Amino acid sequence: MTAAETIAAIRADARFAKATETLAAEHDRTVQDLITLTEIPAPPFNEEKRAAAYLEMLRAHGLEEVEQDEIGNVMGIRRGFGNGDMLVVAAHLDTVFPAGTDVRVKREGTKLMAPGIGDDTWSLAVNLAYLRALDAAGIRTRHDILFVGDVGEEGLGDLRGVRHLFDKGRHRGRIRAFLTVDSPQVEQIVSGGVGSRRYRVTFRGPGGHSYAAFGLVNPMYAMAECARGLATVDVPKSPPTTHCVSVVSGGTSINAIANAVTIEVDLRSASAAELEKLDRRFLQIVDEAVAAENAARSTRAGVITAELARVGDRPAGETPAGTPIRDIAAAAVAAEGYKPHFEFSSTDANVPMSLGIPALKIGAGGRGGRAHSLDEWLDVEPTEVLRGMRTSLATILAVAGMEGIPG
Amino acid sequence: MTAAETIAAIRADARFAKATETLAAEHDRTVQDLITLTEIPAPPFNEEKRAAAYLEMLRAHGLEEVEQDEIGNVMGIRRGFGNGDMLVVAAHLDTVFPAGTDVRVKREGTKLMAPGIGDDTWSLAVNLAYLRALDAAGIRTRHDILFVGDVGEEGLGDLRGVRHLFDKGRHRGRIRAFLTVDSPQVEQIVSGGVGSRRYRVTFRGPGGHSYAAFGLVNPMYAMAECARGLATVDVPKSPPTTHCVSVVSGGTSINAIANAVTIEVDLRSASAAELEKLDRRFLQIVDEAVAAENAARSTRAGVITAELARVGDRPAGETPAGTPIRDIAAAAVAAEGYKPHFEFSSTDANVPMSLGIPALKIGAGGRGGRAHSLDEWLDVEPTEVLRGMRTSLATILAVAGMEGIPG
């Protein structure tokens, strides 16, 4: 059976109809869960309260082995009838918003507004709705499904929740596929994980008076050499690979040689090998820039040094064309009349992609916008929301192996 | 007569002895004037209150044509018996300290502590002491002496007070020599005026996402090219000429191409011609750096531009060896047993030096230190102070042409 045929068979099944009826009937409950979760702040590195609430919700939905792991992820298993192979269905607990942000939900008709409401709190609520729908319809799957609310997806969180799941999590050997439900839009399927390495580099030197100490090494010029060096590094267009010196600061007074100049650097690639190559080249460039400045001017009062801090490290990866999970997701999206797009981005799916485990980011349904801004919004108008929820439910069932449907 | 002979003749004269006795007798009054003036704040660009007080002091000392000019300098003339040629004896009113600085004078024995006390408030008080001493001794000079308390010597004040005196002041055509009494140490004679040009350069571009907009021009790299370009400019060791990229800032986020990056640049030379050459080269480098970045990456979202602000402009100049005023000052210093040093610095004397008018910075007498810091101090122990005051009084009299002493 082709992926399209599998999706068609699932959508034609009476149990799927029952499940989607349940999603519709439970719409208000799902929106209420969304509001409850959105109004529990989950700043970066501070997801505990929301994690605790979600843990209880997973438990209340009848999952097995409900637990919180060492890094802070919460999860539980919906047991399959197969050999214990596992599909992860995840959504991330954390938002980009710092502690103290007003996270109360405002409502105008079907439009809800609050920081983090669509990215990714909505998916947490939708995954619970899927559980109720599957149970109401008596749907069983071959794979165990591990439902996860994970920590550390955003920014400096650096994917630490899902990284832990695959590095040290007790289920790691059994995970055969990974779907992260992230943001509403279902037609945007992320199949490429853009990896990144981020550095803060501080060039230090002895400083001195701009006139009296003229001729001493200047960390400004080591920084400039480094920035120019990176600027000229050739990178492939495909897989997309990029570099950027983004932020700079240093020096205290117009009549003084700076003691320290700091840059922040962002390196990215959709290819792990290209990212590694770029990273190595950048570290070389830093060393060369320091050496060049120490050779160009006097070191009698001290030398230039560079202090590197890696402030970000997200693995690159891809679920390549031809992987069945991609065809399934595209077929599910197309079956609802959406036009599927495969995209590169940086999501929790980066981690399994980097390990060669089939993984995608899929959508939770509905329309939303202004993610990462205080104006973030989500429209929970039921027709559009249910259309999107049906889409991803079909994907999940096809990947997990719906009982009675040939895969 | 040599300069040394002139100085010796002055020092041997009974009137000079009477003048120095008056300096000694008036010591407490001079210190009281110092304290009064120090405790009137005179922040950069805000010298009005101290100027008003000093204007009244000049008037009380019997000067003619006491006035404040358009730029804020206060001054008055001690008339000579000659043809109206003029010597300026100046001290600067401004300090480096911002409004709100505690300028109350603390005293430990003969040591007085307060911001600005030595640089240059002491000289304001000493110049008044000279007036009382000259009058008490009945000393007349060939030149008119214009006593000036000037504004804008420090930092971004950019010598605007003395610049105005020579650009637009009503006496400018008559000034034949210029002595600025600045800081206590008399042995440090400044005969070279280090000129400077200071720039704030902001490189601007369209910005964009570090990944999605990769390939667009980045103002960071134009800045780096400019900094590297200046770093490699060869400058002569003599006359001393220097350049420095001192301060940098720009960018907002590690995942964004900066919209703007700003550097502050300090260019200096003891030679006006070298400074002009360096300045022109720097402006070329800015243009080249902008052009290079616009050629190196895509300008489809906008081009890199550079916005230049000249934030400092002090003319270079020198009162060269062989100029009589130098020999006079050195002889006066040596006559008191000090070892004269000729130095390069940036003082009010830069302006007349740049115009070819004989000019020096001389000292007010005494020991002090920590200028430009909140711990600034001045020791008014009478023996050392009087020795220094005698030194500069002899210089002033020799330059102005003391009646009855062959020049």
Short mmCIF file of N, CA, C and O in Angstrom, two decimals, chain A residues 194 198-200 209-212 214 218 220-228 230-233 235 240-258 261 263-266 268-270 292-293 296-297 311 344-345, chain B residues 156 194 198-200 209-212 214 218 220-221 223-228 230-233 235-236 240-258 261-266 268-270 293 297 311 344-345:
data_model
loop_
_atom_site.label_atom_id
_atom_site.label_comp_id
_atom_site.label_asym_id
_atom_site.label_seq_id
_atom_site.Cartn_x
_atom_site.Cartn_y
_atom_site.Cartn_z
N VAL A 194 17.90 21.91 10.90
CA VAL A 194 19.07 22.78 10.77
C VAL A 194 19.85 22.72 12.08
O VAL A 194 19.32 23.06 13.14
N ARG A 198 26.80 27.66 18.33
CA ARG A 198 26.86 29.08 18.65
C ARG A 198 27.98 29.34 19.63
O ARG A 198 28.14 28.59 20.60
N TYR A 199 28.72 30.41 19.36
CA TYR A 199 29.87 30.74 20.20
C TYR A 199 29.81 32.17 20.70
O TYR A 199 29.33 33.06 19.98
N ARG A 200 30.31 32.36 21.89
CA ARG A 200 30.66 33.68 22.37
C ARG A 200 32.18 33.67 22.50
O ARG A 200 32.73 32.84 23.23
N HIS A 209 46.67 53.16 26.89
CA HIS A 209 46.26 54.45 26.34
C HIS A 209 46.40 54.42 24.82
O HIS A 209 47.37 53.90 24.29
N SER A 210 45.42 54.99 24.14
CA SER A 210 45.43 54.92 22.68
C SER A 210 46.66 55.59 22.08
O SER A 210 47.15 55.17 21.04
N TYR A 211 47.15 56.61 22.75
CA TYR A 211 48.32 57.34 22.22
C TYR A 211 49.62 56.83 22.86
O TYR A 211 50.53 56.38 22.17
N ALA A 212 49.64 56.84 24.19
CA ALA A 212 50.89 56.48 24.89
C ALA A 212 51.27 55.03 24.68
O ALA A 212 52.45 54.69 24.66
N PHE A 214 50.44 53.20 22.02
CA PHE A 214 50.29 52.82 20.61
C PHE A 214 51.35 51.79 20.22
O PHE A 214 52.50 51.93 20.59
N ASN A 218 46.02 44.84 20.01
CA ASN A 218 44.67 45.36 20.27
C ASN A 218 43.65 44.25 19.97
O ASN A 218 43.58 43.78 18.83
N MET A 220 40.69 44.41 19.45
CA MET A 220 39.77 44.88 18.40
C MET A 220 40.19 44.31 17.04
O MET A 220 39.35 43.94 16.22
N TYR A 221 41.50 44.28 16.80
CA TYR A 221 41.98 43.85 15.48
C TYR A 221 41.97 42.32 15.36
O TYR A 221 41.79 41.80 14.26
N ALA A 222 42.15 41.63 16.47
CA ALA A 222 42.00 40.16 16.43
C ALA A 222 40.54 39.83 16.12
O ALA A 222 40.25 38.96 15.29
N MET A 223 39.63 40.55 16.77
CA MET A 223 38.20 40.36 16.50
C MET A 223 37.90 40.62 15.03
O MET A 223 37.20 39.85 14.36
N ALA A 224 38.44 41.75 14.51
CA ALA A 224 38.16 42.13 13.12
C ALA A 224 38.71 41.08 12.15
O ALA A 224 38.05 40.71 11.17
N GLU A 225 39.89 40.59 12.44
CA GLU A 225 40.50 39.54 11.60
C GLU A 225 39.63 38.30 11.61
O GLU A 225 39.40 37.65 10.58
N CYS A 226 39.14 37.95 12.78
CA CYS A 226 38.29 36.77 12.94
C CYS A 226 36.98 36.95 12.17
O CYS A 226 36.55 36.05 11.44
N ALA A 227 36.36 38.10 12.33
CA ALA A 227 35.08 38.35 11.65
C ALA A 227 35.26 38.29 10.13
O ALA A 227 34.47 37.67 9.42
N ARG A 228 36.34 38.92 9.67
CA ARG A 228 36.59 38.91 8.22
C ARG A 228 36.90 37.52 7.75
O ARG A 228 36.55 37.11 6.64
N LEU A 230 35.78 34.68 8.97
CA LEU A 230 34.54 33.90 8.86
C LEU A 230 33.72 34.35 7.66
O LEU A 230 33.12 33.53 6.95
N ALA A 231 33.72 35.67 7.43
CA ALA A 231 32.91 36.22 6.33
C ALA A 231 33.29 35.62 4.98
O ALA A 231 32.46 35.52 4.08
N THR A 232 34.53 35.21 4.84
CA THR A 232 35.00 34.73 3.54
C THR A 232 34.95 33.20 3.42
O THR A 232 35.37 32.66 2.40
N VAL A 233 34.45 32.52 4.43
CA VAL A 233 34.37 31.06 4.34
C VAL A 233 33.25 30.66 3.37
O VAL A 233 32.11 31.08 3.54
N VAL A 235 30.53 28.31 1.83
CA VAL A 235 29.66 27.24 2.34
C VAL A 235 28.71 26.82 1.23
O VAL A 235 28.39 27.60 0.34
N PRO A 240 21.78 23.67 2.94
CA PRO A 240 21.97 25.05 3.36
C PRO A 240 22.86 25.17 4.59
O PRO A 240 22.64 24.50 5.59
N THR A 241 23.88 26.00 4.46
CA THR A 241 24.89 26.16 5.50
C THR A 241 25.20 27.65 5.61
O THR A 241 25.36 28.32 4.58
N THR A 242 25.20 28.17 6.81
CA THR A 242 25.35 29.62 6.98
C THR A 242 26.24 29.96 8.17
O THR A 242 26.43 29.13 9.06
N HIS A 243 26.74 31.18 8.14
CA HIS A 243 27.52 31.69 9.29
C HIS A 243 27.24 33.17 9.46
O HIS A 243 26.91 33.86 8.49
N CYS A 244 27.38 33.63 10.69
CA CYS A 244 27.12 35.05 10.95
C CYS A 244 27.81 35.51 12.23
O CYS A 244 27.66 34.86 13.27
N VAL A 245 28.58 36.59 12.12
CA VAL A 245 29.00 37.30 13.33
C VAL A 245 27.87 38.28 13.62
O VAL A 245 27.60 39.17 12.83
N SER A 246 27.17 38.05 14.73
CA SER A 246 25.88 38.69 14.95
C SER A 246 25.95 39.89 15.89
O SER A 246 25.28 40.89 15.67
N VAL A 247 26.72 39.75 16.94
CA VAL A 247 26.73 40.76 18.00
C VAL A 247 28.18 41.04 18.36
O VAL A 247 29.01 40.13 18.37
N VAL A 248 28.48 42.30 18.63
CA VAL A 248 29.85 42.66 19.02
C VAL A 248 29.79 43.74 20.10
O VAL A 248 28.87 44.56 20.12
N SER A 249 30.73 43.69 21.01
CA SER A 249 30.86 44.77 21.98
C SER A 249 32.27 44.75 22.54
O SER A 249 32.91 43.71 22.60
N GLY A 250 32.76 45.94 22.94
CA GLY A 250 34.08 45.98 23.55
C GLY A 250 34.62 47.39 23.60
O GLY A 250 34.15 48.27 22.87
N GLY A 251 35.57 47.58 24.49
CA GLY A 251 36.18 48.89 24.65
C GLY A 251 35.41 49.75 25.62
O GLY A 251 34.21 49.53 25.85
N THR A 252 36.12 50.71 26.24
CA THR A 252 35.48 51.51 27.27
C THR A 252 35.54 53.00 26.97
O THR A 252 34.67 53.75 27.39
N SER A 253 36.54 53.42 26.22
CA SER A 253 36.73 54.86 26.04
C SER A 253 37.46 55.10 24.73
O SER A 253 38.29 54.29 24.31
N ILE A 254 37.14 56.21 24.09
CA ILE A 254 37.72 56.49 22.77
C ILE A 254 39.23 56.68 22.84
O ILE A 254 39.92 56.51 21.85
N ASN A 255 39.75 56.99 24.01
CA ASN A 255 41.20 57.18 24.11
C ASN A 255 41.91 56.02 24.78
O ASN A 255 42.97 56.17 25.37
N ALA A 256 41.31 54.82 24.68
CA ALA A 256 41.95 53.64 25.27
C ALA A 256 41.88 52.45 24.32
O ALA A 256 40.88 52.25 23.63
N ILE A 257 42.96 51.69 24.29
CA ILE A 257 42.94 50.39 23.62
C ILE A 257 42.08 49.47 24.48
O ILE A 257 42.24 49.43 25.70
N ALA A 258 41.16 48.77 23.85
CA ALA A 258 40.23 47.91 24.61
C ALA A 258 40.98 46.79 25.33
O ALA A 258 42.00 46.30 24.85
N VAL A 261 37.13 42.46 23.71
CA VAL A 261 36.10 42.62 22.68
C VAL A 261 35.43 41.25 22.50
O VAL A 261 36.12 40.24 22.35
N ILE A 263 32.48 38.80 20.58
CA ILE A 263 31.53 38.60 19.48
C ILE A 263 30.68 37.38 19.76
O ILE A 263 31.10 36.46 20.49
N GLU A 264 29.48 37.38 19.19
CA GLU A 264 28.63 36.20 19.21
C GLU A 264 28.46 35.72 17.78
O GLU A 264 28.22 36.52 16.88
N VAL A 265 28.62 34.42 17.61
CA VAL A 265 28.70 33.84 16.27
C VAL A 265 27.71 32.69 16.15
O VAL A 265 27.60 31.86 17.05
N ASP A 266 27.02 32.67 15.03
CA ASP A 266 25.99 31.67 14.77
C ASP A 266 26.40 30.87 13.52
O ASP A 266 26.56 31.45 12.44
N ARG A 268 25.34 27.51 11.16
CA ARG A 268 24.23 26.57 10.97
C ARG A 268 24.41 25.74 9.71
O ARG A 268 25.00 26.21 8.73
N SER A 269 23.89 24.55 9.75
CA SER A 269 23.81 23.76 8.53
C SER A 269 22.74 22.70 8.68
O SER A 269 22.50 22.20 9.77
N ALA A 270 22.14 22.36 7.54
CA ALA A 270 21.22 21.23 7.50
C ALA A 270 21.99 19.92 7.43
O ALA A 270 21.41 18.85 7.55
N ALA A 292 47.77 36.23 14.42
CA ALA A 292 48.10 37.34 13.51
C ALA A 292 48.27 38.64 14.29
O ALA A 292 49.18 39.42 14.02
N GLU A 293 47.39 38.88 15.26
CA GLU A 293 47.49 40.13 16.02
C GLU A 293 48.73 40.11 16.91
O GLU A 293 49.42 41.13 17.05
N ALA A 296 51.48 40.99 14.68
CA ALA A 296 51.43 42.30 14.01
C ALA A 296 51.87 43.44 14.91
O ALA A 296 52.39 44.45 14.45
N ARG A 297 51.64 43.32 16.22
CA ARG A 297 51.95 44.42 17.13
C ARG A 297 52.71 43.90 18.36
O ARG A 297 52.92 42.69 18.49
N VAL A 311 27.82 28.45 23.25
CA VAL A 311 26.55 28.77 23.91
C VAL A 311 25.37 28.10 23.23
O VAL A 311 24.23 28.28 23.65
N PHE A 344 13.09 23.07 6.19
CA PHE A 344 14.20 22.97 7.13
C PHE A 344 13.94 23.91 8.30
O PHE A 344 13.56 25.06 8.09
N SER A 345 14.16 23.47 9.49
CA SER A 345 14.03 24.34 10.64
C SER A 345 14.81 23.70 11.79
O SER A 345 15.47 22.69 11.62
N LEU B 156 35.55 66.25 25.11
CA LEU B 156 34.77 66.68 23.95
C LEU B 156 34.63 68.19 23.88
O LEU B 156 34.10 68.72 22.90
N VAL B 194 49.83 67.51 20.60
CA VAL B 194 49.36 66.35 19.86
C VAL B 194 47.95 66.65 19.35
O VAL B 194 47.05 66.91 20.15
N ARG B 198 38.78 62.56 16.05
CA ARG B 198 38.05 61.43 16.61
C ARG B 198 36.75 61.25 15.86
O ARG B 198 36.06 62.23 15.57
N TYR B 199 36.46 59.99 15.56
CA TYR B 199 35.26 59.69 14.78
C TYR B 199 34.40 58.65 15.47
O TYR B 199 34.92 57.74 16.13
N ARG B 200 33.12 58.80 15.29
CA ARG B 200 32.18 57.72 15.56
C ARG B 200 31.61 57.33 14.20
O ARG B 200 31.04 58.16 13.50
N HIS B 209 17.55 37.71 9.31
CA HIS B 209 17.77 36.49 10.10
C HIS B 209 19.11 35.88 9.71
O HIS B 209 19.47 35.84 8.54
N SER B 210 19.84 35.42 10.72
CA SER B 210 21.19 34.91 10.44
C SER B 210 21.16 33.73 9.47
O SER B 210 22.09 33.54 8.69
N TYR B 211 20.10 32.94 9.52
CA TYR B 211 20.01 31.75 8.65
C TYR B 211 19.21 32.07 7.39
O TYR B 211 19.71 31.90 6.28
N ALA B 212 17.99 32.56 7.59
CA ALA B 212 17.10 32.76 6.44
C ALA B 212 17.62 33.84 5.50
O ALA B 212 17.40 33.77 4.29
N PHE B 214 20.85 34.66 5.12
CA PHE B 214 22.29 34.48 4.88
C PHE B 214 22.64 34.91 3.45
O PHE B 214 21.91 34.60 2.51
N ASN B 218 26.48 42.48 5.57
CA ASN B 218 26.48 42.53 7.03
C ASN B 218 27.39 43.68 7.49
O ASN B 218 28.58 43.68 7.19
N MET B 220 28.68 44.22 10.15
CA MET B 220 29.77 43.70 10.98
C MET B 220 31.05 43.53 10.16
O MET B 220 32.15 43.80 10.64
N TYR B 221 30.89 43.08 8.92
CA TYR B 221 32.07 42.80 8.11
C TYR B 221 32.65 44.08 7.51
O TYR B 221 33.86 44.17 7.29
N MET B 223 32.59 46.87 9.18
CA MET B 223 33.31 47.36 10.35
C MET B 223 34.66 46.65 10.48
O MET B 223 35.70 47.28 10.71
N ALA B 224 34.63 45.32 10.35
CA ALA B 224 35.87 44.53 10.52
C ALA B 224 36.90 44.92 9.46
O ALA B 224 38.09 45.07 9.76
N GLU B 225 36.43 45.09 8.24
CA GLU B 225 37.33 45.49 7.15
C GLU B 225 37.94 46.86 7.45
O GLU B 225 39.14 47.08 7.25
N CYS B 226 37.12 47.76 7.96
CA CYS B 226 37.59 49.10 8.29
C CYS B 226 38.61 49.05 9.43
O CYS B 226 39.67 49.68 9.36
N ALA B 227 38.31 48.29 10.47
CA ALA B 227 39.23 48.19 11.61
C ALA B 227 40.56 47.59 11.16
O ALA B 227 41.63 48.09 11.51
N ARG B 228 40.49 46.53 10.36
CA ARG B 228 41.71 45.89 9.88
C ARG B 228 42.49 46.87 8.99
O ARG B 228 43.71 46.90 9.02
N LEU B 230 42.56 50.16 9.11
CA LEU B 230 43.25 51.17 9.91
C LEU B 230 44.44 50.56 10.65
O LEU B 230 45.50 51.17 10.75
N ALA B 231 44.27 49.33 11.11
CA ALA B 231 45.34 48.66 11.88
C ALA B 231 46.63 48.55 11.08
O ALA B 231 47.72 48.55 11.65
N THR B 232 46.50 48.48 9.76
CA THR B 232 47.69 48.26 8.94
C THR B 232 48.28 49.55 8.38
O THR B 232 49.24 49.50 7.61
N VAL B 233 47.71 50.69 8.73
CA VAL B 233 48.26 51.96 8.22
C VAL B 233 49.58 52.27 8.92
O VAL B 233 49.64 52.33 10.15
N VAL B 235 52.48 54.55 10.23
CA VAL B 235 52.60 55.94 10.67
C VAL B 235 54.01 56.17 11.19
O VAL B 235 54.67 55.24 11.65
N PRO B 236 54.49 57.42 11.09
CA PRO B 236 55.85 57.68 11.56
C PRO B 236 55.95 57.59 13.08
O PRO B 236 54.98 57.87 13.79
N PRO B 240 55.41 61.69 16.52
CA PRO B 240 54.57 60.58 16.95
C PRO B 240 53.14 60.68 16.38
O PRO B 240 52.50 61.73 16.51
N THR B 241 52.71 59.59 15.78
CA THR B 241 51.43 59.54 15.09
C THR B 241 50.80 58.18 15.41
O THR B 241 51.49 57.18 15.34
N THR B 242 49.55 58.20 15.81
CA THR B 242 48.92 56.96 16.27
C THR B 242 47.49 56.86 15.78
O THR B 242 46.86 57.86 15.44
N HIS B 243 46.99 55.63 15.79
CA HIS B 243 45.57 55.39 15.48
C HIS B 243 45.06 54.25 16.34
O HIS B 243 45.82 53.38 16.75
N CYS B 244 43.77 54.27 16.61
CA CYS B 244 43.19 53.22 17.44
C CYS B 244 41.68 53.11 17.19
O CYS B 244 40.98 54.11 17.25
N VAL B 245 41.23 51.89 16.90
CA VAL B 245 39.80 51.59 16.98
C VAL B 245 39.57 51.20 18.44
O VAL B 245 40.10 50.19 18.90
N SER B 246 38.84 52.04 19.16
CA SER B 246 38.83 51.95 20.62
C SER B 246 37.59 51.24 21.17
O SER B 246 37.68 50.48 22.11
N VAL B 247 36.43 51.56 20.60
CA VAL B 247 35.17 51.07 21.15
C VAL B 247 34.34 50.52 20.00
O VAL B 247 34.37 51.08 18.90
N VAL B 248 33.62 49.45 20.25
CA VAL B 248 32.75 48.86 19.23
C VAL B 248 31.47 48.37 19.88
O VAL B 248 31.47 47.94 21.04
N SER B 249 30.38 48.47 19.15
CA SER B 249 29.14 47.85 19.61
C SER B 249 28.22 47.67 18.41
O SER B 249 28.30 48.41 17.44
N GLY B 250 27.38 46.65 18.49
CA GLY B 250 26.42 46.43 17.41
C GLY B 250 25.78 45.07 17.48
O GLY B 250 26.31 44.16 18.12
N GLY B 251 24.64 44.96 16.83
CA GLY B 251 23.91 43.69 16.80
C GLY B 251 23.00 43.57 18.00
O GLY B 251 23.20 44.20 19.03
N THR B 252 21.95 42.76 17.83
CA THR B 252 20.96 42.64 18.90
C THR B 252 20.77 41.20 19.35
O THR B 252 20.41 40.97 20.50
N SER B 253 21.03 40.24 18.50
CA SER B 253 20.70 38.86 18.84
C SER B 253 21.61 37.93 18.07
O SER B 253 21.99 38.22 16.94
N ILE B 254 21.94 36.80 18.68
CA ILE B 254 22.89 35.88 18.04
C ILE B 254 22.32 35.29 16.76
O ILE B 254 23.06 34.85 15.90
N ASN B 255 21.01 35.32 16.61
CA ASN B 255 20.43 34.75 15.38
C ASN B 255 19.98 35.82 14.39
O ASN B 255 19.10 35.57 13.57
N ALA B 256 20.61 36.99 14.45
CA ALA B 256 20.24 38.06 13.52
C ALA B 256 21.48 38.75 12.97
O ALA B 256 22.45 38.97 13.69
N ILE B 257 21.43 39.07 11.69
CA ILE B 257 22.43 39.96 11.09
C ILE B 257 22.18 41.35 11.66
O ILE B 257 21.03 41.81 11.70
N ALA B 258 23.23 42.00 12.13
CA ALA B 258 23.07 43.32 12.77
C ALA B 258 22.52 44.35 11.77
O ALA B 258 22.81 44.28 10.58
N VAL B 261 26.43 48.65 13.32
CA VAL B 261 27.62 48.42 14.14
C VAL B 261 28.39 49.74 14.20
O VAL B 261 28.63 50.36 13.16
N THR B 262 28.75 50.16 15.40
CA THR B 262 29.40 51.46 15.58
C THR B 262 30.79 51.29 16.16
O THR B 262 30.99 50.50 17.08
N ILE B 263 31.74 52.02 15.61
CA ILE B 263 33.08 52.07 16.20
C ILE B 263 33.43 53.51 16.55
O ILE B 263 32.92 54.45 15.95
N GLU B 264 34.32 53.63 17.55
CA GLU B 264 34.89 54.93 17.86
C GLU B 264 36.39 54.86 17.60
O GLU B 264 37.03 53.88 17.97
N VAL B 265 36.87 55.86 16.93
CA VAL B 265 38.24 55.83 16.40
C VAL B 265 38.98 57.09 16.83
O VAL B 265 38.45 58.19 16.75
N ASP B 266 40.21 56.88 17.27
CA ASP B 266 41.06 57.97 17.77
C ASP B 266 42.31 58.06 16.89
O ASP B 266 43.07 57.10 16.80
N ARG B 268 45.77 60.42 16.14
CA ARG B 268 46.55 61.50 16.75
C ARG B 268 47.89 61.69 16.04
O ARG B 268 48.46 60.73 15.52
N SER B 269 48.35 62.89 16.08
CA SER B 269 49.72 63.14 15.63
C SER B 269 50.22 64.45 16.20
O SER B 269 49.44 65.39 16.40
N ALA B 270 51.50 64.51 16.43
CA ALA B 270 52.14 65.76 16.81
C ALA B 270 52.38 66.63 15.59
O ALA B 270 52.75 67.80 15.72
N GLU B 293 32.20 45.42 1.24
CA GLU B 293 31.10 44.59 1.75
C GLU B 293 29.93 44.59 0.77
O GLU B 293 29.30 43.54 0.57
N ARG B 297 28.75 40.66 -0.74
CA ARG B 297 27.49 39.96 -0.44
C ARG B 297 26.33 40.67 -1.13
O ARG B 297 26.51 41.70 -1.76
N VAL B 311 33.78 63.49 16.27
CA VAL B 311 33.45 63.83 17.65
C VAL B 311 34.62 64.51 18.36
O VAL B 311 34.52 64.85 19.53
N PHE B 344 55.23 66.28 24.56
CA PHE B 344 54.06 66.36 23.67
C PHE B 344 52.82 66.04 24.48
O PHE B 344 52.79 65.09 25.24
N SER B 345 51.79 66.81 24.31
CA SER B 345 50.53 66.52 24.97
C SER B 345 49.42 67.25 24.21
O SER B 345 49.67 67.86 23.17
#
